[in-house]
Structure formats: C-alpha cells, structure tokens
Tab-separated table of C-alpha atoms in Angstrom:
chain	number	residue	atom	x	y	z
A	28	MET	CA	-6.594	20.598	8.494
A	29	SER	CA	-8.129	20.577	4.820
A	30	GLU	CA	-10.059	17.749	3.330
A	31	LEU	CA	-8.493	14.914	1.990
A	32	SER	CA	-9.227	15.737	-1.369
A	33	HIS	CA	-6.901	13.181	-3.634
A	34	SER	CA	-7.399	9.575	-3.900
A	35	LEU	CA	-6.225	6.567	-5.261
A	36	THR	CA	-6.845	2.566	-5.274
A	37	LEU	CA	-4.625	0.087	-6.207
A	38	LYS	CA	-5.369	-3.753	-6.665
A	39	ILE	CA	-2.326	-5.956	-6.480
A	40	PRO	CA	-3.301	-9.610	-7.285
A	41	PHE	CA	-0.806	-12.210	-5.742
A	42	ALA	CA	-0.698	-16.123	-6.201
A	43	ASP	CA	-3.148	-17.152	-3.639
A	44	ALA	CA	-4.964	-15.485	-0.565
A	45	ARG	CA	-2.291	-16.539	2.039
A	46	LEU	CA	0.670	-14.687	-0.073
A	47	ALA	CA	-1.869	-11.519	0.079
A	48	GLY	CA	-2.131	-11.923	3.671
A	49	ILE	CA	1.468	-12.192	4.288
A	50	ALA	CA	1.909	-8.899	2.058
A	51	LYS	CA	-0.822	-7.180	3.833
A	52	ARG	CA	0.723	-7.579	7.451
A	53	SER	CA	4.055	-6.988	6.049
A	54	LEU	CA	3.189	-3.665	4.542
A	55	ASN	CA	1.038	-2.695	7.532
A	56	VAL	CA	4.119	-2.437	9.775
A	57	ASP	CA	5.096	1.029	7.910
A	58	ARG	CA	3.071	4.050	8.992
A	59	GLU	CA	2.707	6.992	6.611
A	60	LEU	CA	5.426	9.895	7.486
A	61	SER	CA	3.108	12.843	6.978
A	62	ASP	CA	0.658	11.617	9.751
A	63	GLY	CA	-2.743	13.183	9.105
A	64	LYS	CA	-1.903	14.295	5.652
A	65	VAL	CA	-2.067	10.794	3.979
A	66	ILE	CA	-3.959	7.988	4.995
A	67	ARG	CA	-3.733	4.535	3.716
A	68	ASN	CA	-5.997	1.790	4.442
A	69	ILE	CA	-5.019	-2.157	2.970
A	70	ASP	CA	-7.602	-4.814	2.809
A	71	ILE	CA	-7.681	-8.284	0.914
A	72	GLU	CA	-10.406	-9.698	-1.432
A	73	ASP	CA	-9.689	-12.984	-2.429
A	74	SER	CA	-5.924	-13.392	-3.508
A	75	THR	CA	-5.875	-9.707	-4.342
A	76	LEU	CA	-4.247	-6.667	-1.986
A	77	ILE	CA	-6.292	-3.485	-2.063
A	78	ALA	CA	-4.680	-0.220	-1.312
A	79	THR	CA	-6.517	2.816	-0.795
A	80	PHE	CA	-4.829	6.133	-0.362
A	81	SER	CA	-6.445	9.716	0.291
A	82	ALA	CA	-3.893	12.579	0.565
A	83	ASP	CA	-4.032	16.373	1.320
A	84	THR	CA	-1.911	17.196	-2.106
A	85	LEU	CA	-0.999	15.214	-5.311
A	86	ARG	CA	2.494	15.392	-4.342
A	87	LEU	CA	1.981	13.476	-0.853
A	88	LEU	CA	-0.571	11.126	-2.896
A	89	ARG	CA	2.827	10.422	-5.152
A	90	VAL	CA	5.339	10.286	-2.573
A	91	SER	CA	3.368	7.923	-0.615
A	92	VAL	CA	2.467	5.634	-3.374
A	93	ASN	CA	5.916	5.645	-4.727
A	94	GLY	CA	7.283	4.335	-1.412
A	95	PHE	CA	4.384	1.732	-0.904
A	96	MET	CA	5.150	0.428	-4.500
A	97	ASP	CA	8.813	0.005	-3.510
A	98	SER	CA	7.801	-2.012	-0.553
A	99	VAL	CA	5.376	-4.187	-2.553
A	100	ILE	CA	8.243	-5.037	-5.121
A	101	LEU	CA	10.248	-5.919	-2.170
A	102	VAL	CA	7.674	-7.927	-0.798
A	103	SER	CA	7.322	-9.759	-3.974
A	104	LYS	CA	10.546	-10.499	-5.136
A	105	THR	CA	10.881	-11.852	-1.448
A	106	PHE	CA	8.213	-14.390	-2.178
A	107	ASP	CA	9.701	-15.191	-5.599
A	108	ALA	CA	12.883	-16.092	-3.547
A	109	PHE	CA	11.610	-18.150	-0.685
A	110	ALA	CA	7.924	-19.112	-1.436
C-alpha cells in the first residue's frame, strides 16, 4: 500500500465543549469505507471539534470529507432542534 500522502484538518466550532463531545461520539460511530486508504482522527480542543483526514488519493480525501461534512450538518441540525 502506498503512503497516505494527502491530508486535511477541519476545525468545527460548537457552542460549548459538551456539544463538541456529543458530536465527536456521534461522528466516531461511522468507520471509513475505504479501510486503510483513508484515516480519520477526531479530537476536541475546548469547544472545537478537530477532524484530521489522511488519504491515499485526492479523490478519496474529497469523498471522505464530503461524507463527514454531511454528517456534521445533520448533527448540527439535530442540536438546533433539540438542544
């Protein structure tokens, strides 16, 4: 397997650390579909969710980040509706 040469870090702010923690736990449930070709790490710093992606190709990086962002949008809309 080739080295994962493409990477991207997203910093997504939440209203507070509690919501960032809930988002992290919700988003960590889904594994990457291209196992081994895409690596995703999610951390929290204060009330900011930090997601780092590394991928074999730019296409895999784009697909992974797009899917992740769809999930982030869903989590955010859920917070708006219930929190």
